[in-house]
């Protein structure tokens, strides 16, 4: 009996600042869920981060810290290929080729570009605009079947499929069409200060975002100050987005279902919910932070992981690129 090809998973995060609770729940928890069954490639997409102005020293440290955070979140380097995007040169090569197959009309529609352009009015560079093409290249290079991401990435995954279909129709079947994989709940964790908008790494108001490297004190402070409403009735509904968000986070980090939590806190009110959630978050994040610090004290170990990761990723990437070059007629 022929062995069925193991499904391939690709995802990544940009090493800007540090990972947030949104990244953890929206993406990393799924990454961990998939690591036992599939062939997983999780990248630190450092080239994507260059679309925003940066300080080289801080950036280098953030890149190392991200690998330490991936490991501290429990991603097993024996089961997953963990690597820096910039170490596998085929990403930029495929980026160019696919850029020639992506329409400006498609890029003009990307909401992430519109939001980032609005935020960085003094630096609306070409990289920010063509950013989704590099993401398409990331995914197609590994012939990924599934891409575990937060809800905000749906449009980019749809673009990936459209470009892959266009390429395959023009030059022959080269690329696997990937599907998005989003968690049923927690695909969009909201800001604790503005529950109508996404919890973001780059939010100016840091009180809205919990970072995986936040101190216990900061975590408690942020949860206690989180914006709710004046109904003072614990319920999971769109009209109460702040409370809904807290319940989502609580459920994703515990064994309680949303229904059980609503029942547990129905007679207790927001104060008790916030106190217990703050404690749960502290207990979840403290070991991540501590492990991260240990990994950061062992840079040789980190180097051994990312070198091995790049070697493995490069083999797969080159296999795809050989097909691509041949199919488009490069000598
Ligand atoms: P920014 O917040 O500055 O836009 P980002 O955190 O979205 O950056 P990445 O680090 O590349 O950018 O995101 C890594 C993964 O985390 C992606 O799959 C993204 O969809 C997911 N993610 C990010 N924020 C959230 C959120 N608030 N809720 C759920 N998933 C999220
Ligand atoms: N665009 C994503 C980060 C990203 C990514 C990828 C995610 C870059 N390349 C490939 C999944 C697969 C973001 O902004 N969160």
Short mmCIF file of C-alpha atoms and ligand atoms in Angstrom, two decimals:
data_model
loop_
_atom_site.label_atom_id
_atom_site.label_comp_id
_atom_site.label_asym_id
_atom_site.label_seq_id
_atom_site.Cartn_x
_atom_site.Cartn_y
_atom_site.Cartn_z
CA UNK A 1 0.00 0.00 0.00
CA UNK A 2 1.47 3.38 -0.92
CA UNK A 3 2.05 5.68 2.03
CA UNK A 4 -0.16 8.74 1.87
CA UNK A 5 1.81 11.98 1.72
CA UNK A 6 1.83 13.66 5.10
CA UNK A 7 0.06 17.02 5.04
CA UNK A 8 2.32 20.04 5.17
CA UNK A 9 1.74 23.00 7.48
CA UNK A 10 3.34 26.42 7.09
CA UNK A 11 2.94 29.51 9.21
CA UNK A 12 4.97 32.37 10.60
CA UNK A 13 5.03 35.50 12.72
CA UNK A 14 6.84 38.77 12.22
CA UNK A 15 9.58 39.43 14.80
CA UNK A 16 8.44 42.92 15.65
CA UNK A 17 8.29 43.62 19.39
CA UNK A 18 7.25 40.41 21.12
CA UNK A 19 4.49 37.83 20.73
CA UNK A 20 1.07 38.79 22.06
CA UNK A 21 -1.71 36.83 23.66
CA UNK A 22 -3.52 37.25 20.30
CA UNK A 23 -0.65 35.53 18.46
CA UNK A 24 -0.62 32.80 21.08
CA UNK A 25 -4.33 32.01 20.96
CA UNK A 26 -4.92 32.78 17.27
CA UNK A 27 -1.88 30.99 15.90
CA UNK A 28 0.61 29.30 18.23
CA UNK A 29 -1.95 27.11 20.00
CA UNK A 30 -2.99 25.75 16.58
CA UNK A 31 0.66 25.27 15.60
CA UNK A 32 1.16 23.12 18.67
CA UNK A 33 -2.02 21.14 18.00
CA UNK A 34 -0.77 20.28 14.53
CA UNK A 35 2.82 19.35 15.37
CA UNK A 36 2.18 15.71 16.15
CA UNK A 37 0.32 14.80 13.01
CA UNK A 38 1.80 16.86 10.22
CA UNK A 39 5.02 18.06 8.68
CA UNK A 40 5.22 21.58 10.13
CA UNK A 41 7.31 24.56 9.08
CA UNK A 42 7.11 27.56 11.41
CA UNK A 43 9.12 30.53 10.32
CA UNK A 44 10.17 33.79 11.89
CA UNK A 45 9.39 36.01 8.92
CA UNK A 46 12.12 38.56 9.49
CA UNK A 47 12.05 39.99 5.96
CA UNK A 48 8.39 40.89 6.40
CA UNK A 49 9.34 42.98 9.45
CA UNK A 50 11.56 45.22 7.32
CA UNK A 51 8.49 46.92 5.89
CA UNK A 52 8.51 49.02 9.05
CA UNK A 53 11.48 51.17 10.15
CA UNK A 54 13.62 49.42 12.70
CA UNK A 55 16.71 49.69 14.83
CA UNK A 56 19.16 46.91 13.73
CA UNK A 57 20.39 46.08 17.24
CA UNK A 58 16.90 45.81 18.70
CA UNK A 59 15.69 43.91 15.66
CA UNK A 60 18.44 41.31 15.92
CA UNK A 61 17.58 40.78 19.55
CA UNK A 62 13.84 40.53 18.76
CA UNK A 63 14.59 37.89 16.10
CA UNK A 64 16.48 35.74 18.63
CA UNK A 65 13.83 36.41 21.25
CA UNK A 66 11.12 35.20 18.88
CA UNK A 67 12.80 31.84 18.44
CA UNK A 68 13.14 31.65 22.23
CA UNK A 69 9.43 32.49 22.51
CA UNK A 70 8.45 29.82 19.97
CA UNK A 71 10.35 27.25 22.03
CA UNK A 72 9.04 28.60 25.33
CA UNK A 73 5.46 28.24 24.01
CA UNK A 74 6.21 24.55 23.70
CA UNK A 75 6.95 24.15 19.98
CA UNK A 76 9.16 21.08 19.81
CA UNK A 77 12.20 21.62 17.56
CA UNK A 78 12.39 17.88 16.94
CA UNK A 79 8.87 17.82 15.52
CA UNK A 80 8.79 21.20 13.76
CA UNK A 81 11.13 22.96 11.40
CA UNK A 82 11.81 26.34 13.02
CA UNK A 83 13.77 28.80 10.90
CA UNK A 84 14.35 32.40 9.82
CA UNK A 85 12.81 33.35 6.51
CA UNK A 86 15.96 35.28 5.52
CA UNK A 87 18.10 32.14 5.84
CA UNK A 88 16.27 30.45 2.98
CA UNK A 89 17.04 32.55 -0.08
CA UNK A 90 14.38 30.88 -2.21
CA UNK A 91 11.72 32.99 -0.46
CA UNK A 92 12.95 36.14 -2.16
CA UNK A 93 13.49 34.41 -5.48
CA UNK A 94 9.94 33.10 -5.57
CA UNK A 95 8.69 36.46 -4.31
CA UNK A 96 9.94 38.09 -7.51
CA UNK A 97 8.50 35.48 -9.82
CA UNK A 98 5.09 35.54 -8.14
CA UNK A 99 5.15 39.34 -8.01
CA UNK A 100 5.06 39.16 -11.80
CA UNK A 101 1.88 37.09 -11.54
CA UNK A 102 0.02 39.22 -9.00
CA UNK A 103 -2.12 42.13 -10.14
CA UNK A 104 -1.91 45.57 -8.62
CA UNK A 105 -5.70 45.43 -8.40
CA UNK A 106 -5.36 42.46 -6.06
CA UNK A 107 -2.81 44.18 -3.85
CA UNK A 108 -4.89 47.37 -3.80
CA UNK A 109 -7.66 45.43 -2.09
CA UNK A 110 -5.57 44.13 0.80
CA UNK A 111 -6.97 45.52 4.05
CA UNK A 112 -3.77 44.89 6.01
CA UNK A 113 -1.92 47.15 3.57
CA UNK A 114 -4.55 49.86 3.93
CA UNK A 115 -4.38 49.69 7.72
CA UNK A 116 -0.58 49.68 7.87
CA UNK A 117 -0.35 52.49 5.31
CA UNK A 118 -2.71 54.54 7.45
CA UNK A 119 -0.59 53.85 10.54
CA UNK A 120 2.78 54.60 8.91
CA UNK A 121 1.90 57.53 6.68
CA UNK A 122 5.54 58.67 6.48
CA UNK A 123 6.79 55.30 5.24
CA UNK A 124 4.38 53.78 2.74
CA UNK A 125 7.10 51.82 0.99
CA UNK A 126 6.89 49.36 -1.90
CA UNK A 127 7.67 46.49 0.48
CA UNK A 128 4.58 47.24 2.51
CA UNK A 129 2.57 47.11 -0.69
CA UNK A 130 4.04 43.87 -2.04
CA UNK A 131 4.19 42.28 1.41
CA UNK A 132 1.39 39.78 0.57
CA UNK A 133 3.38 38.44 -2.40
CA UNK A 134 6.24 37.45 -0.10
CA UNK A 135 3.69 35.74 2.11
CA UNK A 136 2.31 33.87 -0.91
CA UNK A 137 5.88 32.77 -1.71
CA UNK A 138 6.44 31.62 1.91
CA UNK A 139 3.44 29.35 1.76
CA UNK A 140 3.78 27.97 -1.78
CA UNK A 141 7.48 27.23 -1.41
CA UNK A 142 6.68 24.44 1.05
CA UNK A 143 3.64 23.16 -0.89
CA UNK A 144 1.63 23.77 2.27
CA UNK A 145 -1.80 22.14 2.62
CA UNK A 146 -2.83 24.13 5.67
CA UNK A 147 -1.91 27.55 7.02
CA UNK A 148 -2.81 28.06 10.69
CA UNK A 149 -3.34 31.78 11.26
CA UNK A 150 -5.66 34.29 12.89
CA UNK A 151 -8.78 35.55 11.13
CA UNK A 152 -6.99 38.74 9.99
CA UNK A 153 -4.92 36.67 7.54
CA UNK A 154 -7.85 35.21 5.58
CA UNK A 155 -7.50 37.65 2.70
CA UNK A 156 -3.81 36.83 2.29
CA UNK A 157 -4.50 33.11 2.17
CA UNK A 158 -7.20 33.67 -0.46
CA UNK A 159 -4.68 35.63 -2.51
CA UNK A 160 -2.23 32.73 -2.11
CA UNK A 161 -4.76 30.35 -3.62
CA UNK A 162 -5.60 32.74 -6.47
CA UNK A 163 -1.94 33.20 -7.41
CA UNK A 164 -1.26 29.46 -7.15
CA UNK A 165 -4.23 28.67 -9.42
CA UNK A 166 -3.08 31.30 -11.92
CA UNK A 167 0.45 29.91 -11.94
CA UNK A 168 -0.70 26.29 -12.28
CA UNK A 169 -3.08 27.18 -15.13
CA UNK A 170 -0.34 29.05 -16.97
CA UNK A 171 2.72 26.85 -16.43
CA UNK A 172 1.43 23.47 -15.24
CA UNK A 173 0.65 21.95 -11.87
CA UNK A 174 3.47 23.14 -9.65
CA UNK A 175 1.82 24.40 -6.48
CA UNK A 176 -0.41 22.80 -3.86
CA UNK A 177 -3.45 24.94 -3.04
CA UNK A 178 -3.41 25.73 0.67
CA UNK A 179 -6.40 26.02 2.99
CA UNK A 180 -6.64 28.40 5.89
CA UNK A 181 -6.87 26.85 9.38
CA UNK A 182 -8.39 29.12 12.02
CA UNK A 183 -9.43 28.14 15.54
CA UNK A 184 -13.20 27.87 16.05
CA UNK A 185 -13.02 30.36 18.88
CA UNK A 186 -10.17 32.78 19.50
CA UNK A 187 -9.37 33.50 15.83
CA UNK A 188 -9.54 37.21 16.65
CA UNK A 189 -8.58 38.25 20.16
CA UNK A 190 -9.55 41.86 20.72
CA UNK A 191 -7.74 44.75 22.38
CA UNK A 192 -8.40 44.98 26.13
CA UNK A 193 -8.79 48.73 25.74
CA UNK A 194 -10.84 48.76 22.56
CA UNK A 195 -12.72 45.47 22.19
CA UNK A 196 -13.91 46.50 18.72
CA UNK A 197 -10.37 46.24 17.32
CA UNK A 198 -7.80 43.45 17.12
CA UNK A 199 -5.25 43.00 19.89
CA UNK A 200 -2.13 44.10 18.11
CA UNK A 201 1.61 44.01 18.71
CA UNK A 202 2.00 47.46 17.36
CA UNK A 203 -0.89 49.17 19.18
CA UNK A 204 0.19 52.52 20.59
CA UNK A 205 -1.83 51.85 23.72
CA UNK A 206 0.15 48.99 25.29
CA UNK A 207 -2.57 48.50 27.91
CA UNK A 208 -4.75 46.88 25.25
CA UNK A 209 -2.20 44.16 24.48
CA UNK A 210 -0.85 41.41 26.69
CA UNK A 211 2.64 40.36 25.64
CA UNK A 212 4.08 36.95 26.42
CA UNK A 213 7.02 38.72 28.06
CA UNK A 214 4.90 41.00 30.30
CA UNK A 215 5.58 40.92 34.04
CA UNK A 216 3.00 39.40 36.41
CA UNK A 217 2.22 42.88 37.65
CA UNK A 218 1.57 44.27 34.17
CA UNK A 219 -0.66 41.33 33.26
CA UNK A 220 -2.83 41.84 36.34
CA UNK A 221 -2.98 45.59 35.74
CA UNK A 222 -4.01 45.20 32.11
CA UNK A 223 -6.77 42.69 32.87
CA UNK A 224 -8.14 44.72 35.78
CA UNK A 225 -8.25 47.86 33.62
CA UNK A 226 -9.79 46.13 30.62
CA UNK A 227 -12.79 47.85 29.10
CA UNK A 228 -16.15 46.11 29.62
CA UNK A 229 -19.60 47.74 29.79
CA UNK A 230 -22.10 48.98 32.30
CA UNK A 231 -24.50 46.03 32.14
CA UNK A 232 -22.58 44.13 34.83
CA UNK A 233 -23.99 40.85 33.60
CA UNK A 234 -21.59 38.16 32.41
CA UNK A 235 -22.84 37.04 29.00
CA UNK A 236 -21.24 35.92 25.74
CA UNK A 237 -22.77 38.15 23.10
CA UNK A 238 -21.74 40.70 20.49
CA UNK A 239 -23.41 43.56 22.36
CA UNK A 240 -20.85 43.08 25.16
CA UNK A 241 -17.59 42.76 23.18
CA UNK A 242 -15.26 43.38 26.15
CA UNK A 243 -16.75 40.62 28.30
CA UNK A 244 -17.05 38.35 25.28
CA UNK A 245 -13.33 38.77 24.66
CA UNK A 246 -12.42 38.02 28.30
CA UNK A 247 -14.56 34.86 28.21
CA UNK A 248 -12.93 33.77 24.94
CA UNK A 249 -9.44 34.20 26.41
CA UNK A 250 -10.43 32.41 29.60
CA UNK A 251 -11.90 29.47 27.74
CA UNK A 252 -8.90 29.11 25.40
CA UNK A 253 -6.48 28.96 28.32
CA UNK A 254 -8.51 26.63 30.55
CA UNK A 255 -10.64 23.51 30.37
CA UNK A 256 -13.86 25.49 30.79
CA UNK A 257 -16.24 25.90 27.87
CA UNK A 258 -17.77 29.33 27.28
CA UNK A 259 -21.12 28.06 28.61
CA UNK A 260 -19.53 26.81 31.82
CA UNK A 261 -17.80 30.14 32.35
CA UNK A 262 -20.99 32.13 31.80
CA UNK A 263 -22.70 29.96 34.38
CA UNK A 264 -19.77 30.20 36.82
CA UNK A 265 -19.70 34.00 36.74
CA UNK A 266 -23.35 34.83 36.11
CA UNK A 267 -23.96 35.69 39.75
CA UNK A 268 -20.47 37.00 40.48
CA UNK A 269 -19.98 39.90 38.10
CA UNK A 270 -17.02 41.36 36.23
CA UNK A 271 -14.72 41.86 39.23
CA UNK A 272 -14.49 38.14 40.00
CA UNK A 273 -14.12 37.26 36.31
CA UNK A 274 -11.23 39.68 35.92
CA UNK A 275 -9.49 38.53 39.11
CA UNK A 276 -9.62 34.86 38.11
CA UNK A 277 -8.66 35.54 34.51
CA UNK A 278 -5.70 37.66 35.63
CA UNK A 279 -4.49 34.78 37.80
CA UNK A 280 -4.93 32.28 34.96
CA UNK A 281 -3.00 34.53 32.60
CA UNK A 282 -0.18 35.01 35.09
CA UNK A 283 0.08 31.24 35.58
CA UNK A 284 0.05 30.66 31.80
CA UNK A 285 2.50 33.37 30.85
CA UNK A 286 5.01 33.19 33.72
CA UNK A 287 6.49 29.83 32.66
CA UNK A 288 6.69 31.02 29.04
CA UNK A 289 8.55 34.16 30.11
CA UNK A 290 10.89 32.21 32.35
CA UNK A 291 11.67 29.59 29.73
CA UNK A 292 12.21 32.37 27.20
CA UNK A 293 14.79 33.95 29.50
CA UNK A 294 16.60 30.64 29.89
CA UNK A 295 16.76 30.16 26.12
CA UNK A 296 18.05 33.70 25.67
CA UNK A 297 20.94 32.78 27.99
CA UNK A 298 21.82 29.95 25.67
CA UNK A 299 22.37 31.51 22.28
CA UNK A 300 24.44 28.55 21.07
CA UNK A 301 21.43 26.32 21.53
CA UNK A 302 19.23 28.75 19.62
CA UNK A 303 21.81 28.85 16.81
CA UNK A 304 21.82 25.06 16.60
CA UNK A 305 18.02 25.07 16.19
CA UNK A 306 17.82 27.77 13.53
CA UNK A 307 20.73 26.36 11.51
CA UNK A 308 19.18 22.92 11.46
CA UNK A 309 15.82 24.49 10.58
CA UNK A 310 17.24 26.45 7.65
CA UNK A 311 19.03 23.39 6.30
CA UNK A 312 15.86 21.34 6.31
CA UNK A 313 13.67 24.13 4.95
CA UNK A 314 16.17 24.89 2.16
CA UNK A 315 15.98 21.37 0.80
CA UNK A 316 12.20 21.56 0.42
CA UNK A 317 12.33 25.13 -0.89
CA UNK A 318 14.93 24.22 -3.51
CA UNK A 319 12.87 21.27 -4.65
CA UNK A 320 9.96 23.61 -5.37
CA UNK A 321 12.17 26.25 -6.98
CA UNK A 322 13.68 23.70 -9.35
CA UNK A 323 10.17 22.93 -10.59
CA UNK A 324 9.28 26.62 -10.80
CA UNK A 325 12.39 27.60 -12.78
CA UNK A 326 11.89 24.75 -15.18
CA UNK A 327 8.19 25.39 -15.64
CA UNK A 328 8.63 29.07 -16.51
CA UNK A 329 11.49 28.40 -18.91
CA UNK A 330 14.54 29.77 -17.15
CA UNK A 331 17.73 28.24 -18.61
P1 LIG B 1 0.30 43.47 14.17
O1 LIG B 1 -0.54 43.22 15.37
O2 LIG B 1 1.38 44.46 14.39
O3 LIG B 1 -0.49 43.70 12.94
P2 LIG B 1 0.52 40.66 14.07
O4 LIG B 1 0.73 40.22 15.49
O5 LIG B 1 -0.82 40.52 13.47
O6 LIG B 1 1.08 42.13 13.92
P3 LIG B 1 2.18 38.45 13.22
O7 LIG B 1 3.14 38.34 14.33
O8 LIG B 1 2.82 38.15 11.92
O9 LIG B 1 1.52 39.87 13.10
O10 LIG B 1 0.97 37.45 13.48
C1 LIG B 1 1.25 36.10 13.75
C2 LIG B 1 -0.03 35.32 13.78
O11 LIG B 1 -0.86 35.75 14.87
C3 LIG B 1 -0.89 35.47 12.54
O12 LIG B 1 -1.38 34.19 12.21
C4 LIG B 1 -2.04 36.35 12.96
O13 LIG B 1 -3.22 36.09 12.24
C5 LIG B 1 -2.19 35.95 14.42
N1 LIG B 1 -2.78 37.03 15.22
C6 LIG B 1 -2.27 38.28 15.39
N2 LIG B 1 -3.05 39.02 16.19
C7 LIG B 1 -4.10 38.22 16.54
C8 LIG B 1 -5.27 38.41 17.34
N3 LIG B 1 -5.49 39.56 17.96
N4 LIG B 1 -6.13 37.37 17.48
C9 LIG B 1 -5.91 36.19 16.87
N5 LIG B 1 -4.83 35.96 16.08
C10 LIG B 1 -3.93 36.94 15.92
N1 LIG B 2 1.31 38.28 7.19
C1 LIG B 2 1.34 37.56 8.42
C2 LIG B 2 2.69 36.98 8.76
C3 LIG B 2 3.12 36.01 7.71
C4 LIG B 2 2.59 34.69 7.49
C5 LIG B 2 3.32 34.16 6.40
C6 LIG B 2 1.59 33.95 8.10
C7 LIG B 2 4.08 36.19 6.77
N2 LIG B 2 4.23 35.09 5.99
C8 LIG B 2 3.03 32.90 5.89
C9 LIG B 2 1.31 32.67 7.58
C10 LIG B 2 2.02 32.16 6.49
C11 LIG B 2 0.85 38.57 9.48
O1 LIG B 2 0.93 39.73 9.25
N3 LIG B 2 0.39 38.14 10.59
#
